[in-house]
N, CA, C and O atoms as a GROMACS GRO file, in nm:
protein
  548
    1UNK      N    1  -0.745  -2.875  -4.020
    1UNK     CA    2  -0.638  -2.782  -3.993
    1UNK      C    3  -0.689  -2.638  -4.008
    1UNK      O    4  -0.666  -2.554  -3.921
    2UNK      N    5  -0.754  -2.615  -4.110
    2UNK     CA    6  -0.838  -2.427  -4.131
    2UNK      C    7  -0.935  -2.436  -4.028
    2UNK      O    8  -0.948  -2.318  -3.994
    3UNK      N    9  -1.026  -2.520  -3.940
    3UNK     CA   10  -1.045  -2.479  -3.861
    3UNK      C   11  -0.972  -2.460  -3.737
    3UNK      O   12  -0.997  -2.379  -3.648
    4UNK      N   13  -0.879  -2.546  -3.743
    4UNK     CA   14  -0.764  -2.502  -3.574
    4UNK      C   15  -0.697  -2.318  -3.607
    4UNK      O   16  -0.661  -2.238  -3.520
    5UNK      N   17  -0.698  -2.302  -3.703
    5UNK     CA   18  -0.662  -2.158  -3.782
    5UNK      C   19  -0.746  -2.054  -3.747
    5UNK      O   20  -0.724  -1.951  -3.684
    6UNK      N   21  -0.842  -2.098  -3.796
    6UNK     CA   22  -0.985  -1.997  -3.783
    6UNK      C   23  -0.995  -1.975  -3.617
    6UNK      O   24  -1.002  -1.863  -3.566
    7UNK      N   25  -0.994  -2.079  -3.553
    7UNK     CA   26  -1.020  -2.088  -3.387
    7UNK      C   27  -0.973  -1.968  -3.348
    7UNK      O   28  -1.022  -1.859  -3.318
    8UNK      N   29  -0.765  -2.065  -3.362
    8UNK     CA   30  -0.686  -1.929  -3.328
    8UNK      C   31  -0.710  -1.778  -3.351
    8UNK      O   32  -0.675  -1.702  -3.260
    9UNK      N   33  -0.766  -1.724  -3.461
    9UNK     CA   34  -0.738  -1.628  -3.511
    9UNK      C   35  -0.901  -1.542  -3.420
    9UNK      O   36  -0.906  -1.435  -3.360
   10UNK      N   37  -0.967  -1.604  -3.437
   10UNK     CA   38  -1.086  -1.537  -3.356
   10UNK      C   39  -1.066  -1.538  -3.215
   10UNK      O   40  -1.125  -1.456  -3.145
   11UNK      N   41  -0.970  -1.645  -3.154
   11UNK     CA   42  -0.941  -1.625  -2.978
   11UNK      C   43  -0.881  -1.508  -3.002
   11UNK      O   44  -0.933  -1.399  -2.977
   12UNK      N   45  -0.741  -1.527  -3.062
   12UNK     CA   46  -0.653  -1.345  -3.036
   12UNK      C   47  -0.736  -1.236  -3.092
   12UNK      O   48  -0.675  -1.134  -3.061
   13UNK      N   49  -0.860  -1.196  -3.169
   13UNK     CA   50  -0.907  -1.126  -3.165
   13UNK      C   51  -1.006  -1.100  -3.071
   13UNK      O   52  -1.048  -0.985  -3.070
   14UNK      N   53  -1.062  -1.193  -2.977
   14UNK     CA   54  -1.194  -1.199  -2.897
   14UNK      C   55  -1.066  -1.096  -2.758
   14UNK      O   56  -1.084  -0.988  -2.700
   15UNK      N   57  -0.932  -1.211  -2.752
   15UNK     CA   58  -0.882  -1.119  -2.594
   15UNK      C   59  -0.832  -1.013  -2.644
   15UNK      O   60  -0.836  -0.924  -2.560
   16UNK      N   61  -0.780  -0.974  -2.759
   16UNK     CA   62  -0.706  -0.843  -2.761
   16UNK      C   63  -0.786  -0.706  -2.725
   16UNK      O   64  -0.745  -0.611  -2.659
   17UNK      N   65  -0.887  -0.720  -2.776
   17UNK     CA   66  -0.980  -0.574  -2.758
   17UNK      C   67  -0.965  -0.597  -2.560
   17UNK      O   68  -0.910  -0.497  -2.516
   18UNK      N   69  -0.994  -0.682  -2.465
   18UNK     CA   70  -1.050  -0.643  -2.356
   18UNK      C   71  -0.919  -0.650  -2.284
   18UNK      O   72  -0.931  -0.620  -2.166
   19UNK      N   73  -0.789  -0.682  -2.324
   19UNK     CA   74  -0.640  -0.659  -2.254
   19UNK      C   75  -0.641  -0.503  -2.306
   19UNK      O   76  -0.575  -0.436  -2.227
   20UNK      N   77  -0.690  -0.431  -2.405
   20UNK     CA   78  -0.648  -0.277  -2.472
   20UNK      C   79  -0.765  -0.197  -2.365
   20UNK      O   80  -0.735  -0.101  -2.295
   21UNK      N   81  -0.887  -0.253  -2.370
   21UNK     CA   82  -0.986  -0.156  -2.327
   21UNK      C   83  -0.992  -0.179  -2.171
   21UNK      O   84  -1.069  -0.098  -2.118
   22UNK      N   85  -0.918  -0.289  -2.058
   22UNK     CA   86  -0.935  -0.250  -1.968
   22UNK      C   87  -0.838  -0.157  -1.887
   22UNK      O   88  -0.728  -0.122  -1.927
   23UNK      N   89  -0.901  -0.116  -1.753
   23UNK     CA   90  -0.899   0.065  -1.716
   23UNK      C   91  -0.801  -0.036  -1.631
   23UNK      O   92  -0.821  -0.143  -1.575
   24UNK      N   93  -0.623   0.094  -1.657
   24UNK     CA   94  -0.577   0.044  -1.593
   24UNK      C   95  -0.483   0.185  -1.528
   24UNK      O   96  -0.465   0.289  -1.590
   25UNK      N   97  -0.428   0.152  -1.380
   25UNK     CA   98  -0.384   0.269  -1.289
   25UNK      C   99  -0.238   0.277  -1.347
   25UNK      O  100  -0.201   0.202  -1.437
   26UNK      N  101  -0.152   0.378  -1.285
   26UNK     CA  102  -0.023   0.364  -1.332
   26UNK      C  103   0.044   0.284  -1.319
   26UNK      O  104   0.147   0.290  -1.388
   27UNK      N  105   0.030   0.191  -1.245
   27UNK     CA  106   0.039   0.049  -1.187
   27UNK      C  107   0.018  -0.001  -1.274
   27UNK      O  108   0.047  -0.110  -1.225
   28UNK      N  109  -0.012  -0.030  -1.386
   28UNK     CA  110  -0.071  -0.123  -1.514
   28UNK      C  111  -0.165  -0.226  -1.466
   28UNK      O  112  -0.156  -0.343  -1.504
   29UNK      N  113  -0.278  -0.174  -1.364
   29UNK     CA  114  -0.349  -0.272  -1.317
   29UNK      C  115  -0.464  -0.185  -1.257
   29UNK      O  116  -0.463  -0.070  -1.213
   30UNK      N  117  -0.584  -0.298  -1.272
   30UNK     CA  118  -0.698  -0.182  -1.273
   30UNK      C  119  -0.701  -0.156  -1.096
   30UNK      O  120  -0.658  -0.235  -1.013
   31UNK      N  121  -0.751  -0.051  -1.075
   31UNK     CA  122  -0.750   0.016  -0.897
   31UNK      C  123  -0.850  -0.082  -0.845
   31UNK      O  124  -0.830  -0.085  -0.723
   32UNK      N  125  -0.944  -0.159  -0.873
   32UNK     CA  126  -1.001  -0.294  -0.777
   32UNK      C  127  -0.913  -0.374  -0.758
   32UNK      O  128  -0.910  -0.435  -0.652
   33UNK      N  129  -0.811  -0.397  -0.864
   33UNK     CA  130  -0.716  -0.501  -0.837
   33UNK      C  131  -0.616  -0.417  -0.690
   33UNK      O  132  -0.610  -0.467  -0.578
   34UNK      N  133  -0.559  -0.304  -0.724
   34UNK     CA  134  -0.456  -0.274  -0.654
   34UNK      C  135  -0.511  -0.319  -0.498
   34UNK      O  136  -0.442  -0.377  -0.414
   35UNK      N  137  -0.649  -0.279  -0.481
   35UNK     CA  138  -0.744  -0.268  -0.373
   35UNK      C  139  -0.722  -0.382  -0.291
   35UNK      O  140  -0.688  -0.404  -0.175
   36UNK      N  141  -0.759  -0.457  -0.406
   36UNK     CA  142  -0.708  -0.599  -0.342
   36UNK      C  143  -0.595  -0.681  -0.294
   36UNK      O  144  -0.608  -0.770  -0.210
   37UNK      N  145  -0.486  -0.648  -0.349
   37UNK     CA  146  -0.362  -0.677  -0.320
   37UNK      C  147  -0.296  -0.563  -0.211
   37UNK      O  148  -0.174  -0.566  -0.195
   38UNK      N  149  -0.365  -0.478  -0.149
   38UNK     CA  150  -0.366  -0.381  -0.021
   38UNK      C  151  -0.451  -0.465   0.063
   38UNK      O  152  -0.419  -0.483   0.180
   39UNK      N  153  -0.570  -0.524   0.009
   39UNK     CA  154  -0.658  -0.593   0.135
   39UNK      C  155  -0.541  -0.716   0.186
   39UNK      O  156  -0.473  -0.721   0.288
   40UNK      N  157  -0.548  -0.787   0.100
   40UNK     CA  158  -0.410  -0.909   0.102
   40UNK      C  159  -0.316  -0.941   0.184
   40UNK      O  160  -0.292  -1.047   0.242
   41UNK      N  161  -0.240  -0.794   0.186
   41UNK     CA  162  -0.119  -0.790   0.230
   41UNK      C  163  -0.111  -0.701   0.328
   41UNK      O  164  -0.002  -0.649   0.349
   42UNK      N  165  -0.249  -0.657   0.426
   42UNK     CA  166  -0.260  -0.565   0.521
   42UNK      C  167  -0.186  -0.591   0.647
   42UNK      O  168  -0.142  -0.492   0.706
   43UNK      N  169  -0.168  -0.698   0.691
   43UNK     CA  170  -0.035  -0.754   0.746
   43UNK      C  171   0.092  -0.645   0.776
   43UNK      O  172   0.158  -0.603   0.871
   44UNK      N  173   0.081  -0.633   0.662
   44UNK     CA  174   0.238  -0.548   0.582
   44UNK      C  175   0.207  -0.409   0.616
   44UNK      O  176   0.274  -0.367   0.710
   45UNK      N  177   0.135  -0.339   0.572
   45UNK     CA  178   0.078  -0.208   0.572
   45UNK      C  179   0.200  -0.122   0.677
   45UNK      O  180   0.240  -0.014   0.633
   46UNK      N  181   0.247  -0.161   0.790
   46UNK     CA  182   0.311  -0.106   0.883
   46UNK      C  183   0.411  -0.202   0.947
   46UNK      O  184   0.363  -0.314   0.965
   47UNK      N  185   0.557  -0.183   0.992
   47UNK     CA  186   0.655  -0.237   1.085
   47UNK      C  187   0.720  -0.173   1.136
   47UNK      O  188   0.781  -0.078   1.086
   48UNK      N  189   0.722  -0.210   1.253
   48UNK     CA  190   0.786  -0.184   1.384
   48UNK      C  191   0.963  -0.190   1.415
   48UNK      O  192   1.006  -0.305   1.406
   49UNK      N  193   1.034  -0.119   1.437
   49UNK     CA  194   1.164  -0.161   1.488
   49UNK      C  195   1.233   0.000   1.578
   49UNK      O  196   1.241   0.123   1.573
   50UNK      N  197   1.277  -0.148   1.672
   50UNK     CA  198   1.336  -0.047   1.724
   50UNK      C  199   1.459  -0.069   1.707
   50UNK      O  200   1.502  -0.182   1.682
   51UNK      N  201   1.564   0.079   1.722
   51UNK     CA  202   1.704   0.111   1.656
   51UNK      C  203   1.760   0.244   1.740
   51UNK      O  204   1.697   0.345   1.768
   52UNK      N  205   1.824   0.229   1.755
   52UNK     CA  206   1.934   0.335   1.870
   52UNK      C  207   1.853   0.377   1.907
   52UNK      O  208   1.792   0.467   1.850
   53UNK      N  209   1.822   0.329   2.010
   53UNK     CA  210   1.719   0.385   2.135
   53UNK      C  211   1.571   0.471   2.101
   53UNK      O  212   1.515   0.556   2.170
   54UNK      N  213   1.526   0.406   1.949
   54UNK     CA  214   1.420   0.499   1.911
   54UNK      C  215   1.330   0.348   1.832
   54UNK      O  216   1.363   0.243   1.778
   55UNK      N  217   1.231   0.403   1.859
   55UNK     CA  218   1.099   0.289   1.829
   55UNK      C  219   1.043   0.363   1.663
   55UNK      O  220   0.974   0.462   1.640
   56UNK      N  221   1.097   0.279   1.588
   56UNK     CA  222   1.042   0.339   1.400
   56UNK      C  223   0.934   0.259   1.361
   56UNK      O  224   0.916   0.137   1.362
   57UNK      N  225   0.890   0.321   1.339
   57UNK     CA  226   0.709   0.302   1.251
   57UNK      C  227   0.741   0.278   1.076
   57UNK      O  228   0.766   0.387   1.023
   58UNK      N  229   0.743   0.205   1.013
   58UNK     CA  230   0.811   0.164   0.890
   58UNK      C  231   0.657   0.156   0.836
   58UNK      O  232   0.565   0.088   0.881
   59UNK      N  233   0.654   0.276   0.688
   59UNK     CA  234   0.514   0.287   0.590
   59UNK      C  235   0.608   0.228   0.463
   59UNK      O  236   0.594   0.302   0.366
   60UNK      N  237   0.671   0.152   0.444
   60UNK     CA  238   0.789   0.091   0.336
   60UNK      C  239   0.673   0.053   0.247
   60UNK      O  240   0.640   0.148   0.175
   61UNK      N  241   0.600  -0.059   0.228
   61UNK     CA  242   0.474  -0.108   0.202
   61UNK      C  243   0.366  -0.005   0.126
   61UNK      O  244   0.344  -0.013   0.005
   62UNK      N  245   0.318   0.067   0.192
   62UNK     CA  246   0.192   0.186   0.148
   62UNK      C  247   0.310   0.243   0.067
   62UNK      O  248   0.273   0.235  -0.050
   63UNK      N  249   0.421   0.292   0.069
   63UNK     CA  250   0.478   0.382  -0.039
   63UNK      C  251   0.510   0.264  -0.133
   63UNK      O  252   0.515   0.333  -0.235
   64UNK      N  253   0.528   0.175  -0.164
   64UNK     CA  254   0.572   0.079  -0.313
   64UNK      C  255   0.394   0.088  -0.374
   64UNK      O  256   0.382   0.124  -0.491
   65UNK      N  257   0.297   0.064  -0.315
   65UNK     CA  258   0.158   0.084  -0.363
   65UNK      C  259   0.101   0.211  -0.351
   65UNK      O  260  -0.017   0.214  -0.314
   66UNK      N  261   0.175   0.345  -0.381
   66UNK     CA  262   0.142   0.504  -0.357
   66UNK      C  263   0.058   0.509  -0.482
   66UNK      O  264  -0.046   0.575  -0.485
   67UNK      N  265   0.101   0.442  -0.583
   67UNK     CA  266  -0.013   0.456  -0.706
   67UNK      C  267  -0.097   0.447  -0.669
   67UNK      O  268  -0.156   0.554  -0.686
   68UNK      N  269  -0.172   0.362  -0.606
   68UNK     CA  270  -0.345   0.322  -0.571
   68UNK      C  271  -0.383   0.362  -0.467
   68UNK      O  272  -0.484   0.321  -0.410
   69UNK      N  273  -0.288   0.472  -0.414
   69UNK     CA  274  -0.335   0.453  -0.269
   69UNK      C  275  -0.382   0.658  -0.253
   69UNK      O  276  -0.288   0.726  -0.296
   70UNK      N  277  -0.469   0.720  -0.216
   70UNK     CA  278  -0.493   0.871  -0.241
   70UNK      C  279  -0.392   0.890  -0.098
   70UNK      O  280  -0.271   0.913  -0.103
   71UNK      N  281  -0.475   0.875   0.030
   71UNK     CA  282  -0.425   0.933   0.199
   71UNK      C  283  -0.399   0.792   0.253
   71UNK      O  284  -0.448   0.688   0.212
   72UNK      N  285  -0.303   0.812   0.364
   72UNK     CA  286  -0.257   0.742   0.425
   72UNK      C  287  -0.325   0.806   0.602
   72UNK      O  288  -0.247   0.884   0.658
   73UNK      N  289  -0.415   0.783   0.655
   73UNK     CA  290  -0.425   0.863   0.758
   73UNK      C  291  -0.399   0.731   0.900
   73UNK      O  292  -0.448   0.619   0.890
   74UNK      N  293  -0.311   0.777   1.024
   74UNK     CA  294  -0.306   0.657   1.090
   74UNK      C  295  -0.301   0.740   1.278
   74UNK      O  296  -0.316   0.859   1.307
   75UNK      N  297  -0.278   0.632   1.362
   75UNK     CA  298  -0.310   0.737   1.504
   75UNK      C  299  -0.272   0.593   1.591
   75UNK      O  300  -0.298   0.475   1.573
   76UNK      N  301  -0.210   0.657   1.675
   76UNK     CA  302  -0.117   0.590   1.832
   76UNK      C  303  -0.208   0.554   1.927
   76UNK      O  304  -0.311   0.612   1.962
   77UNK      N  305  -0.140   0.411   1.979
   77UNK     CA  306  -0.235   0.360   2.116
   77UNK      C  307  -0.347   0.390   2.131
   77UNK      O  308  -0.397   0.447   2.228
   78UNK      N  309  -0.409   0.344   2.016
   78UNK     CA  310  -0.560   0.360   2.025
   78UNK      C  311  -0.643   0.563   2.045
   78UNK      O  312  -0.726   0.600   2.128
   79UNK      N  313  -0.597   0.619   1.969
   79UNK     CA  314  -0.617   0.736   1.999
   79UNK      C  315  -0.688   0.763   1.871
   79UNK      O  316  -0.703   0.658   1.808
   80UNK      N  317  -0.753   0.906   1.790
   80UNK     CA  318  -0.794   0.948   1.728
   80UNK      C  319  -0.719   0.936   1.582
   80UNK      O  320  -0.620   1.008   1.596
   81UNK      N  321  -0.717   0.890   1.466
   81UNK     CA  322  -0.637   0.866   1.332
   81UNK      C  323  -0.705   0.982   1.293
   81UNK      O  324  -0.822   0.995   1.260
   82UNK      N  325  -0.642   1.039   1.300
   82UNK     CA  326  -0.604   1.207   1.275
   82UNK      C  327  -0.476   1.265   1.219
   82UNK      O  328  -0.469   1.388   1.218
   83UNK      N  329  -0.359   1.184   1.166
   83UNK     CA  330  -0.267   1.190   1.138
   83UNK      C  331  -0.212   1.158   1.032
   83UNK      O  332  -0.192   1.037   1.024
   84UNK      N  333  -0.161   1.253   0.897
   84UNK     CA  334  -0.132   1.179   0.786
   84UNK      C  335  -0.003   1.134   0.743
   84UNK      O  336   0.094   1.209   0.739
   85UNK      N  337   0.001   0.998   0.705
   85UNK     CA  338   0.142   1.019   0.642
   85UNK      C  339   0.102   1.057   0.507
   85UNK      O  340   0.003   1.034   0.437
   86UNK      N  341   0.247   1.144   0.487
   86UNK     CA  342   0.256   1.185   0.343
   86UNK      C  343   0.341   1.120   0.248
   86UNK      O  344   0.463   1.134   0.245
   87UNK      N  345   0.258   1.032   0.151
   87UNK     CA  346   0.280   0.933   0.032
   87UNK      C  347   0.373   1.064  -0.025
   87UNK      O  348   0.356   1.185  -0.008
   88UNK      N  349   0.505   0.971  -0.118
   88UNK     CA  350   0.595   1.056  -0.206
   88UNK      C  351   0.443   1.040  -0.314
   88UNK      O  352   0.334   0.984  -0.318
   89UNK      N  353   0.559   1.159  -0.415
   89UNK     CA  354   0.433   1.154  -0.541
   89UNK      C  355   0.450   1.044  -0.641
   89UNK      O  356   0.566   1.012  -0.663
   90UNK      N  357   0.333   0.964  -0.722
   90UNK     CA  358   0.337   0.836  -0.756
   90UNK      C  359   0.444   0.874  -0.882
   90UNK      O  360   0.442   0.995  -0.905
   91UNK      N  361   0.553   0.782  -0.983
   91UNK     CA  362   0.652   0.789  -1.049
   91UNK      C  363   0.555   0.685  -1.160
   91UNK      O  364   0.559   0.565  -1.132
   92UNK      N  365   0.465   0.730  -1.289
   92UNK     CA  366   0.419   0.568  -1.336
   92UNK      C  367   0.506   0.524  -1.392
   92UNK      O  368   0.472   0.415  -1.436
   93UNK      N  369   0.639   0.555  -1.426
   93UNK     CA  370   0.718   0.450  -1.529
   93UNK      C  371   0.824   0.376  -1.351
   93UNK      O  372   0.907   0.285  -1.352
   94UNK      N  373   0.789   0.435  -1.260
   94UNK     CA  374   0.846   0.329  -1.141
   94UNK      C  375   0.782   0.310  -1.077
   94UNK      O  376   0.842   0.331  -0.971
   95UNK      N  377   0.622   0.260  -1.039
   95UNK     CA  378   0.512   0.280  -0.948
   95UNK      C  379   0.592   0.164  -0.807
   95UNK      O  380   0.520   0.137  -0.711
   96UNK      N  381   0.662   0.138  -0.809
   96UNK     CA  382   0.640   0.079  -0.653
   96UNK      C  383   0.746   0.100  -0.624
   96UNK      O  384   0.783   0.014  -0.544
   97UNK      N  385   0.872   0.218  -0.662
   97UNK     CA  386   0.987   0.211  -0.599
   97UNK      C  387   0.949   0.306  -0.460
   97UNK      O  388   0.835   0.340  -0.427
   98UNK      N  389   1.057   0.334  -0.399
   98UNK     CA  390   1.054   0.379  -0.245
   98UNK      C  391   1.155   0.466  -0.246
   98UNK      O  392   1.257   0.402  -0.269
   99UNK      N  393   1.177   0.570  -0.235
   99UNK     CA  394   1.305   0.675  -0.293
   99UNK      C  395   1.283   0.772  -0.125
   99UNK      O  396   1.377   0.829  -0.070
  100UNK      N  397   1.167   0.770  -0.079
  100UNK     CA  398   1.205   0.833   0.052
  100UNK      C  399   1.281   0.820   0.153
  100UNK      O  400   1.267   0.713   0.213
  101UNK      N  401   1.382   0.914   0.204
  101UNK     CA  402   1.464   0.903   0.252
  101UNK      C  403   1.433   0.833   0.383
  101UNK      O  404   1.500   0.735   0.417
  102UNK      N  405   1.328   0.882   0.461
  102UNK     CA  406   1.297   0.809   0.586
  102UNK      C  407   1.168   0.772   0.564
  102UNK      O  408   1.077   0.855   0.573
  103UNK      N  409   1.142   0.610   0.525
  103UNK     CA  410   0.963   0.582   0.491
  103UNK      C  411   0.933   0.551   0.611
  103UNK      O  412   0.888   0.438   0.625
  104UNK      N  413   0.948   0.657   0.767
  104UNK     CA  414   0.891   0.607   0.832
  104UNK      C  415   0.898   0.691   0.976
  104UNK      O  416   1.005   0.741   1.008
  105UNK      N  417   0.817   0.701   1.034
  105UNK     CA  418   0.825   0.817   1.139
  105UNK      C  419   0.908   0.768   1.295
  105UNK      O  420   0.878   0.665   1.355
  106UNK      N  421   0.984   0.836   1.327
  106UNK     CA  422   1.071   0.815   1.491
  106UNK      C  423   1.002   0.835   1.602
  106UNK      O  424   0.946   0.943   1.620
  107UNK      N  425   0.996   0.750   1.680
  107UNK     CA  426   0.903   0.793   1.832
  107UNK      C  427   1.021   0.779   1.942
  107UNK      O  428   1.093   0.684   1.910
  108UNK      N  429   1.057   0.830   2.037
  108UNK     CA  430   1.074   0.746   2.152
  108UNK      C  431   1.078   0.589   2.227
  108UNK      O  432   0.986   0.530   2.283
  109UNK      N  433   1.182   0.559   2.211
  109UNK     CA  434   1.145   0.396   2.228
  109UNK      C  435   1.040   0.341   2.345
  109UNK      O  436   1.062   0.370   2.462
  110UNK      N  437   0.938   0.269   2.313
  110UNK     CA  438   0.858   0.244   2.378
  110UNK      C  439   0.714   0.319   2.424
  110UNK      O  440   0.629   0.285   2.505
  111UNK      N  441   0.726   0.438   2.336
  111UNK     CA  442   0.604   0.544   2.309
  111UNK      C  443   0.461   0.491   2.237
  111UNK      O  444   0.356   0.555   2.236
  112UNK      N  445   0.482   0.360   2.180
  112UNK     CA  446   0.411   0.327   2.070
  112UNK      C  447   0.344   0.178   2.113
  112UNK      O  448   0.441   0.102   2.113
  113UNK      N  449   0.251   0.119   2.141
  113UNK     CA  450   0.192   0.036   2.159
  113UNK      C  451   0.120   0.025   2.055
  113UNK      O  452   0.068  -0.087   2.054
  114UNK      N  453   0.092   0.087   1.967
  114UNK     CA  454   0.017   0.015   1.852
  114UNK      C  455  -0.030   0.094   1.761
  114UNK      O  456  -0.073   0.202   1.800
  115UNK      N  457  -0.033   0.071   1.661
  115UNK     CA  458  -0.080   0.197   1.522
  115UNK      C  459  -0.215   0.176   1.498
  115UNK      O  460  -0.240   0.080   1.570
  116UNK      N  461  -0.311   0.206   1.445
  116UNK     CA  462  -0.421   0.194   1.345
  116UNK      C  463  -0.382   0.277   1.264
  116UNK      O  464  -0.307   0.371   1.291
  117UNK      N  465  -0.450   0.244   1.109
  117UNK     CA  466  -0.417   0.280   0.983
  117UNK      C  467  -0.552   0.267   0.915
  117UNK      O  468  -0.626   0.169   0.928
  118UNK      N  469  -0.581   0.391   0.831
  118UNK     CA  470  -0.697   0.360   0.765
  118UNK      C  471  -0.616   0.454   0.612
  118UNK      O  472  -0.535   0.546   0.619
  119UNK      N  473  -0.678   0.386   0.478
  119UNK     CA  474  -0.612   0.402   0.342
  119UNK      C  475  -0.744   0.488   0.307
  119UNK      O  476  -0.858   0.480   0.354
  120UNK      N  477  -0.694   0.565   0.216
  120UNK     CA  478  -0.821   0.611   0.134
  120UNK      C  479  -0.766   0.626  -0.017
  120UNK      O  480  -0.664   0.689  -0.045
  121UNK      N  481  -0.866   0.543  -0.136
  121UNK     CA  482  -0.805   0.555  -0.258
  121UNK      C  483  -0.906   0.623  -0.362
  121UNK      O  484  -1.016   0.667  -0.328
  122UNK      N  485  -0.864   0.627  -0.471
  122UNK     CA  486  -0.858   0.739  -0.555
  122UNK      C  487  -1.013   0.754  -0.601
  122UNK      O  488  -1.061   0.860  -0.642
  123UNK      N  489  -1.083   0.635  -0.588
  123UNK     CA  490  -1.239   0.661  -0.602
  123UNK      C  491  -1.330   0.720  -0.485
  123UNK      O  492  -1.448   0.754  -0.493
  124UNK      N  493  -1.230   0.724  -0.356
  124UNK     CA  494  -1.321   0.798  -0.268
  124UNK      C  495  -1.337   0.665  -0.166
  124UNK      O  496  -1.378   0.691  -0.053
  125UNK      N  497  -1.314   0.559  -0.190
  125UNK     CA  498  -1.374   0.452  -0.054
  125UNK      C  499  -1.235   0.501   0.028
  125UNK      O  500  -1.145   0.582   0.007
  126UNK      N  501  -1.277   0.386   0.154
  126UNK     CA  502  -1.193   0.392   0.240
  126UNK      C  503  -1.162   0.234   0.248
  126UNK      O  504  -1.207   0.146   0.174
  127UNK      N  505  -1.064   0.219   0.368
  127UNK     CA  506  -1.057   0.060   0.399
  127UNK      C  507  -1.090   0.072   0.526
  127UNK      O  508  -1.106   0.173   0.594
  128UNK      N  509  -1.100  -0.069   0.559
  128UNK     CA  510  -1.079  -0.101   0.711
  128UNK      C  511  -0.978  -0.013   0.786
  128UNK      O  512  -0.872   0.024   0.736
  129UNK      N  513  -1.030   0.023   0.939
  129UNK     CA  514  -0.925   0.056   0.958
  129UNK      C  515  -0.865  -0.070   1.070
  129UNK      O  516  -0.929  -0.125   1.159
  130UNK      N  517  -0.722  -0.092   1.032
  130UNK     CA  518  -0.650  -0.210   1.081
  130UNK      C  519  -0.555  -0.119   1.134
  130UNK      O  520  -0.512  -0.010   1.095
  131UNK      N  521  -0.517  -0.237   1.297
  131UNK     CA  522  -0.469  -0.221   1.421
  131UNK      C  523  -0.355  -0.334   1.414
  131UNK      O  524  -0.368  -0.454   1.394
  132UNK      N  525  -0.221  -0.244   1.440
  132UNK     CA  526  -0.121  -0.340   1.437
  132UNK      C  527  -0.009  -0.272   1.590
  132UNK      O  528   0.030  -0.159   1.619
  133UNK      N  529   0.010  -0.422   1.660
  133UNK     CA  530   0.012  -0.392   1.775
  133UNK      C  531   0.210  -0.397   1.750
  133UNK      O  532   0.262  -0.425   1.642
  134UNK      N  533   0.267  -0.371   1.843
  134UNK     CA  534   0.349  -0.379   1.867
  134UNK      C  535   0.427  -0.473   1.979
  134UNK      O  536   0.434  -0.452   2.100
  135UNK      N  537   0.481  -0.579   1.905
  135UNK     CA  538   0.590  -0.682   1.980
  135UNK      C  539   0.699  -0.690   1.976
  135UNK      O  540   0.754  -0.764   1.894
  136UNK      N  541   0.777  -0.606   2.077
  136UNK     CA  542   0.945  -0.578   2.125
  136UNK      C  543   0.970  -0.730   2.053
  136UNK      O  544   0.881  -0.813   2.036
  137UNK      N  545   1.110  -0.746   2.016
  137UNK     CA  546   1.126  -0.853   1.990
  137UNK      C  547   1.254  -0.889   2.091
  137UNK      O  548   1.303  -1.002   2.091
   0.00000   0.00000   0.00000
């Protein structure tokens, strides 16, 4: 039994130091992780809808992950990504709420054949840049 004691008592001391000492974003999670759960869910990154006669570009997604994320830079029908959206500023005691009034830019319906999006985060990398096409539904 004192050794099932002893065990215990040296496991919760072996994890506690490296749950305290690892580096974590306002997100309560370290920025490789966030990285990853942006690679993941790149899918998401951008949606499409159209609504009273206007074609919306929905960044809903990149603003709930604004903690990890520095620029949002993205660009139309294959053209130059030269264009930023502007992330609200990160909230750490609410890191993934969405409080912007419009998370998402208005085109002309049918102006838009397809976005590319490239992320840039807080250490300086970049991501892929990913191409999301557009299907009228």
């Amino acid at each position: 039994m004192q050794f099932l004691k002893t065990t215990a008592v040296c496991l919760g001391l072996a994890v506690t130091p490296l749950a305290i000492s690892a580096p974590a974003s306002a997100q309560g999670m370290p920025p490789e992780q966030i990285k990853q759960i942006l690679d993941l869910t790149k899918a998401n990154w951008v949606a499409f809808r159209d609504w009273q006669g206007q074609e919306l570009i929905y960044f809903t997604h990149l603003e709930s992950w604004k903690c990890g994320i520095d620029y949002v830079f993205y660009g139309l029908n294959d053209g130059p990504i030269d264009q930023e959206w502007q992330l609200d500023a990160c909230d750490p005691d609410n890191p993934n709420v969405v409080l912007k009034d419009k998370p998402y830019i208005e085109l002309p319906l049918g102006s838009a054949q397809s976005i590319s999006v490239q992320l840039i985060f807080p250490d300086g990398t970049k991501s892929q840049v990913e191409r999301f096409e557009y299907k009228p539904q």
